PDB file of C-alpha atoms in Angstrom:
ATOM      1  CA  MET I   7      -6.266   7.277  44.780  1.00 48.00           C
ATOM      2  CA  ASP I   8      -3.977   4.857  47.473  1.00 47.00           C
ATOM      3  CA  ASP I   9      -1.919   7.344  48.440  1.00 49.00           C
ATOM      4  CA  LEU I  10       0.748   4.636  49.242  1.00 48.00           C
ATOM      5  CA  THR I  11       1.106   2.916  45.274  1.00 47.00           C
ATOM      6  CA  GLY I  12      -0.326   6.097  42.876  1.00 52.00           C
ATOM      7  CA  TYR I  13      -2.995   3.278  41.607  1.00 47.00           C
ATOM      8  CA  PRO I  14      -6.903   3.590  42.069  1.00 51.00           C
ATOM      9  CA  ARG I  15      -8.066   1.458  45.442  1.00 56.00           C
ATOM     10  CA  GLY I  16      -7.780  -1.811  44.891  1.00 56.00           C
ATOM     11  CA  LEU I  17      -5.590  -2.195  41.718  1.00 48.00           C
ATOM     12  CA  THR I  18      -2.237  -3.451  42.271  1.00 56.00           C
ATOM     13  CA  ARG I  19       0.985  -3.287  40.565  1.00 51.00           C
ATOM     14  CA  ARG I  20       1.094  -7.197  39.663  1.00 53.00           C
ATOM     15  CA  GLY I  21      -2.928  -5.885  38.053  1.00 47.00           C
ATOM     16  CA  VAL I  22      -1.551  -2.952  36.245  1.00 38.00           C
ATOM     17  CA  LEU I  23       1.280  -5.219  34.657  1.00 39.00           C
ATOM     18  CA  GLY I  24      -0.539  -8.423  34.155  1.00 42.00           C
ATOM     19  CA  LEU I  25      -3.215  -5.618  32.278  1.00 37.00           C
ATOM     20  CA  SER I  26      -0.529  -4.078  30.008  1.00 39.00           C
ATOM     21  CA  VAL I  27       1.162  -7.458  29.332  1.00 35.00           C
ATOM     22  CA  ALA I  28      -2.727  -8.978  28.188  1.00 37.00           C
ATOM     23  CA  LEU I  29      -3.338  -5.423  26.136  1.00 35.00           C
ATOM     24  CA  LEU I  30      -0.104  -6.132  24.522  1.00 37.00           C
ATOM     25  CA  MET I  31      -0.904  -9.731  23.336  1.00 37.00           C
ATOM     26  CA  LEU I  32      -4.440  -9.023  21.873  1.00 38.00           C
ATOM     27  CA  PRO I  33      -4.231  -9.840  18.059  1.00 38.00           C
ATOM     28  CA  ARG I  34      -3.724  -7.571  15.216  1.00 37.00           C
ATOM     29  CA  SER I  35      -5.894  -8.637  12.285  1.00 38.00           C
ATOM     30  CA  ALA I  36      -2.634  -9.959   9.747  1.00 40.00           C
ATOM     31  CA  ALA I  37      -4.834  -7.570   6.603  1.00 40.00           C
ATOM     32  CA  SER I  38      -4.527  -4.225   8.966  1.00 43.00           C
ATOM     33  CA  ALA I  39      -0.572  -4.831  10.259  1.00 41.00           C
ATOM     34  CA  GLU I  40       0.449  -5.752   6.923  1.00 45.00           C
ATOM     35  CA  ALA I  41      -1.889  -3.357   4.838  1.00 47.00           C
ATOM     36  CA  SER I  42       0.533   0.124   5.797  1.00 74.00           C
ATOM     37  CA  GLU I  43       3.510  -2.167   4.415  1.00 94.00           C
ATOM     38  CA  ILE I  44       4.145  -1.433   1.008  1.00 98.00           C
ATOM     39  CA  LEU I  45       7.735  -2.453  -0.662  1.00 98.00           C
ATOM     40  CA  VAL I  46       8.355  -0.427  -4.355  1.00 97.00           C
ATOM     41  CA  HIS I  47      10.922  -1.196  -6.767  1.00 97.00           C
ATOM     42  CA  LYS I  48      11.649   1.661  -8.892  1.00 94.00           C
ATOM     43  CA  ASP I  49      14.459   2.766 -10.692  1.00 92.00           C
ATOM     44  CA  PRO I  50      17.230   4.746  -9.199  1.00 92.00           C
ATOM     45  CA  ASN I  51      16.960   7.462 -11.257  1.00 89.00           C
ATOM     46  CA  CYS I  52      13.070   8.058 -11.811  1.00 87.00           C
ATOM     47  CA  GLY I  53      11.749  11.498 -10.180  1.00 83.00           C
ATOM     48  CA  CYS I  54       7.901  10.373 -10.584  1.00 87.00           C
ATOM     49  CA  CYS I  55       8.540   6.982  -8.844  1.00 88.00           C
ATOM     50  CA  THR I  56       9.704   9.306  -6.031  1.00 91.00           C
ATOM     51  CA  GLY I  57       6.311  10.887  -6.398  1.00 93.00           C
ATOM     52  CA  TRP I  58       4.596   8.399  -5.903  1.00 95.00           C
ATOM     53  CA  VAL I  59       6.072   7.314  -3.290  1.00 95.00           C
ATOM     54  CA  HIS I  60       5.636  10.633  -1.030  1.00 95.00           C
ATOM     55  CA  HIS I  61       2.092  10.003  -2.218  1.00 96.00           C
ATOM     56  CA  LEU I  62       1.730   6.662  -0.707  1.00 97.00           C
ATOM     57  CA  GLN I  63       3.546   7.845   2.971  1.00 96.00           C
ATOM     58  CA  GLY I  64       1.431  10.674   2.924  1.00 95.00           C
ATOM     59  CA  ALA I  65      -1.570   8.338   2.725  1.00 95.00           C
ATOM     60  CA  GLY I  66      -0.422   7.165   5.463  1.00 96.00           C
ATOM     61  CA  PHE I  67       1.806   3.579   4.469  1.00 97.00           C
ATOM     62  CA  ALA I  68       4.706   2.377   5.435  1.00 97.00           C
ATOM     63  CA  VAL I  69       6.867   2.639   2.242  1.00 97.00           C
ATOM     64  CA  THR I  70      10.366   0.545   1.650  1.00 97.00           C
ATOM     65  CA  VAL I  71      11.794   1.319  -1.734  1.00 96.00           C
ATOM     66  CA  HIS I  72      14.505  -1.377  -2.747  1.00 96.00           C
ATOM     67  CA  GLU I  73      16.176   0.429  -6.243  1.00 95.00           C
ATOM     68  CA  SER I  74      16.701  -1.613  -9.538  1.00 94.00           C
ATOM     69  CA  THR I  75      17.803  -1.124 -13.302  1.00 93.00           C
ATOM     70  CA  GLU I  76      16.553  -4.312 -13.966  1.00 94.00           C
ATOM     71  CA  LEU I  77      12.496  -3.584 -12.852  1.00 94.00           C
ATOM     72  CA  HIS I  78      11.646  -6.321 -15.709  1.00 94.00           C
ATOM     73  CA  LEU I  79      12.659  -9.418 -14.216  1.00 96.00           C
ATOM     74  CA  VAL I  80      10.667  -7.669 -10.893  1.00 96.00           C
ATOM     75  CA  ARG I  81       7.672  -7.584 -13.316  1.00 95.00           C
ATOM     76  CA  GLN I  82       7.800 -11.103 -14.798  1.00 96.00           C
ATOM     77  CA  ARG I  83       8.593 -12.769 -11.298  1.00 96.00           C
ATOM     78  CA  LEU I  84       5.507 -11.126  -9.967  1.00 96.00           C
ATOM     79  CA  GLY I  85       3.359 -11.915 -12.822  1.00 95.00           C
ATOM     80  CA  VAL I  86       3.051  -8.219 -14.492  1.00 96.00           C
ATOM     81  CA  PRO I  87       1.424  -8.367 -17.746  1.00 95.00           C
ATOM     82  CA  ALA I  88       3.605  -6.403 -20.441  1.00 93.00           C
ATOM     83  CA  ASP I  89       0.855  -4.164 -21.751  1.00 95.00           C
ATOM     84  CA  LEU I  90       0.314  -3.340 -18.279  1.00 96.00           C
ATOM     85  CA  ALA I  91       3.408  -1.820 -17.209  1.00 92.00           C
ATOM     86  CA  GLY I  92       3.837   1.500 -15.824  1.00 87.00           C
ATOM     87  CA  CYS I  93       7.019   3.220 -14.332  1.00 87.00           C
ATOM     88  CA  HIS I  94       7.423   1.380 -11.107  1.00 95.00           C
ATOM     89  CA  ILE I  95       6.274  -1.839  -9.158  1.00 97.00           C
ATOM     90  CA  ALA I  96       4.870  -2.553  -5.331  1.00 97.00           C
ATOM     91  CA  GLU I  97       4.006  -5.525  -3.681  1.00 98.00           C
ATOM     92  CA  ALA I  98       1.485  -4.716  -0.576  1.00 97.00           C
ATOM     93  CA  SER I  99       0.146  -7.849   1.462  1.00 96.00           C
ATOM     94  CA  GLY I 100       0.558 -10.338  -1.019  1.00 96.00           C
ATOM     95  CA  TYR I 101      -0.788  -8.069  -4.109  1.00 98.00           C
ATOM     96  CA  VAL I 102       1.406  -6.286  -7.038  1.00 98.00           C
ATOM     97  CA  LEU I 103       0.666  -2.278  -7.552  1.00 98.00           C
ATOM     98  CA  GLU I 104       1.913  -1.565 -11.210  1.00 97.00           C
ATOM     99  CA  GLY I 105       2.760   1.754 -11.848  1.00 96.00           C
ATOM    100  CA  HIS I 106       0.821   5.282 -10.924  1.00 96.00           C
ATOM    101  CA  VAL I 107      -1.728   3.351  -8.754  1.00 97.00           C
ATOM    102  CA  PRO I 108      -2.914   6.262  -6.116  1.00 97.00           C
ATOM    103  CA  ALA I 109      -3.586   5.257  -2.411  1.00 97.00           C
ATOM    104  CA  ALA I 110      -7.499   5.219  -2.469  1.00 97.00           C
ATOM    105  CA  ALA I 111      -7.484   1.957  -5.474  1.00 98.00           C
ATOM    106  CA  VAL I 112      -4.535   0.615  -2.560  1.00 98.00           C
ATOM    107  CA  ARG I 113      -7.053   1.320   0.530  1.00 97.00           C
ATOM    108  CA  ARG I 114     -10.027  -0.139  -1.292  1.00 97.00           C
ATOM    109  CA  LEU I 115      -8.087  -3.388  -2.416  1.00 98.00           C
ATOM    110  CA  LEU I 116      -6.750  -3.942   0.664  1.00 97.00           C
ATOM    111  CA  ALA I 117      -9.817  -3.855   2.748  1.00 96.00           C
ATOM    112  CA  GLU I 118     -11.853  -5.927  -0.237  1.00 97.00           C
ATOM    113  CA  ARG I 119      -8.756  -8.323  -0.787  1.00 97.00           C
ATOM    114  CA  PRO I 120     -10.778  -9.597  -4.345  1.00 97.00           C
ATOM    115  CA  LYS I 121      -9.090 -12.780  -6.123  1.00 97.00           C
ATOM    116  CA  ALA I 122      -6.582 -11.097  -8.013  1.00 97.00           C
ATOM    117  CA  VAL I 123      -2.689 -10.552  -8.441  1.00 98.00           C
ATOM    118  CA  GLY I 124      -2.542  -6.885  -8.343  1.00 98.00           C
ATOM    119  CA  LEU I 125      -3.886  -3.301  -9.806  1.00 98.00           C
ATOM    120  CA  ALA I 126      -1.998  -1.808 -12.285  1.00 97.00           C
ATOM    121  CA  VAL I 127      -2.252   1.874 -14.415  1.00 96.00           C
ATOM    122  CA  PRO I 128      -0.769   0.937 -17.433  1.00 94.00           C
ATOM    123  CA  GLY I 129       1.570   4.168 -18.672  1.00 90.00           C
ATOM    124  CA  MET I 130       1.948   7.219 -17.434  1.00 92.00           C
ATOM    125  CA  PRO I 131      -1.425   9.426 -17.290  1.00 94.00           C
ATOM    126  CA  ILE I 132      -0.788  13.141 -16.282  1.00 94.00           C
ATOM    127  CA  GLY I 133      -1.991  14.122 -12.974  1.00 95.00           C
ATOM    128  CA  SER I 134      -1.920  10.477 -11.644  1.00 95.00           C
ATOM    129  CA  PRO I 135      -0.196  10.403  -8.055  1.00 95.00           C
ATOM    130  CA  GLY I 136       3.879  11.062  -8.995  1.00 94.00           C
ATOM    131  CA  MET I 137       2.811  12.836 -12.309  1.00 94.00           C
ATOM    132  CA  GLU I 138       1.117  15.820 -11.211  1.00 93.00           C
ATOM    133  CA  GLY I 139       1.470  19.165 -13.267  1.00 88.00           C
ATOM    134  CA  GLY I 140      -0.346  19.540 -16.504  1.00 88.00           C
ATOM    135  CA  VAL I 141      -4.056  19.442 -17.074  1.00 94.00           C
ATOM    136  CA  ALA I 142      -5.135  16.154 -15.255  1.00 95.00           C
ATOM    137  CA  GLU I 143      -5.949  12.817 -17.749  1.00 94.00           C
ATOM    138  CA  LYS I 144      -8.936  10.744 -16.534  1.00 96.00           C
ATOM    139  CA  TYR I 145      -7.490   6.909 -16.440  1.00 96.00           C
ATOM    140  CA  ASP I 146      -8.303   3.674 -15.271  1.00 97.00           C
ATOM    141  CA  VAL I 147      -6.940   1.428 -12.771  1.00 98.00           C
ATOM    142  CA  VAL I 148      -7.235  -1.957 -13.820  1.00 98.00           C
ATOM    143  CA  LEU I 149      -7.443  -5.092 -11.452  1.00 98.00           C
ATOM    144  CA  PHE I 150      -5.664  -8.364 -13.003  1.00 98.00           C
ATOM    145  CA  GLY I 151      -5.428 -12.040 -12.243  1.00 96.00           C
ATOM    146  CA  ALA I 152      -5.796 -15.651 -13.542  1.00 93.00           C
ATOM    147  CA  ASN I 153      -9.342 -14.589 -13.948  1.00 92.00           C
ATOM    148  CA  GLY I 154      -8.922 -11.122 -16.583  1.00 96.00           C
ATOM    149  CA  ARG I 155      -9.057  -7.791 -16.229  1.00 97.00           C
ATOM    150  CA  ARG I 156     -11.409  -5.541 -15.152  1.00 97.00           C
ATOM    151  CA  LYS I 157     -11.630  -1.875 -14.495  1.00 97.00           C
ATOM    152  CA  PHE I 158     -11.814  -1.799 -10.869  1.00 98.00           C
ATOM    153  CA  MET I 159     -11.695   2.297 -10.456  1.00 98.00           C
ATOM    154  CA  SER I 160     -11.440   5.702 -12.565  1.00 97.00           C
ATOM    155  CA  PHE I 161      -9.723   8.860 -11.417  1.00 97.00           C
ATOM    156  CA  VAL I 162      -8.810  11.876 -12.803  1.00 96.00           C
ATOM    157  CA  GLY I 163      -5.603  13.198 -10.952  1.00 89.00           C
ATOM    158  CA  ALA I 164      -5.753  11.546  -7.799  1.00 85.00           C
ATOM    159  CA  GLU I 165      -9.015  11.917  -7.471  1.00 91.00           C
ATOM    160  CA  MET I 166     -11.813   9.812  -8.606  1.00 92.00           C
ATOM    161  CA  ALA I 167     -13.980  10.075 -11.275  1.00 88.00           C
ATOM    162  CA  GLY I 168     -17.765   9.828 -11.469  1.00 70.00           C
TER     163      GLY I 168
END
């Protein structure tokens, strides 16, 4: 250490400043920057929607909530088929999340980035995130879009099923 500057020998204040600026300017990947941000559209009087929001937050997602009593209009705008409707709807990095989709499925969707509109958990399966209590049901998370639908993952409660 240089006793006059407090920096290691050969490293000046200007050098530290330059290094700091360079580190701040390193590009973050768009996927990682967006992956943690989710906009949830929910009914203001729904407790299970709030439970799902807490599930996402507990998994490390930054969640913004927009309350609305006209969720059917949001579903229509985002292209969710009526038979896949759940309780609430969300937007995450260009994808739609309909219903009680577990955080593990959201993470996989954002990591793999398949060509699709999004994921849906139709209905309100008991034991799914936000619907805890009672005996957890097995349910599928459906990937949907212009290329049709397919099972993306299966869960019992918030845990992946075999």
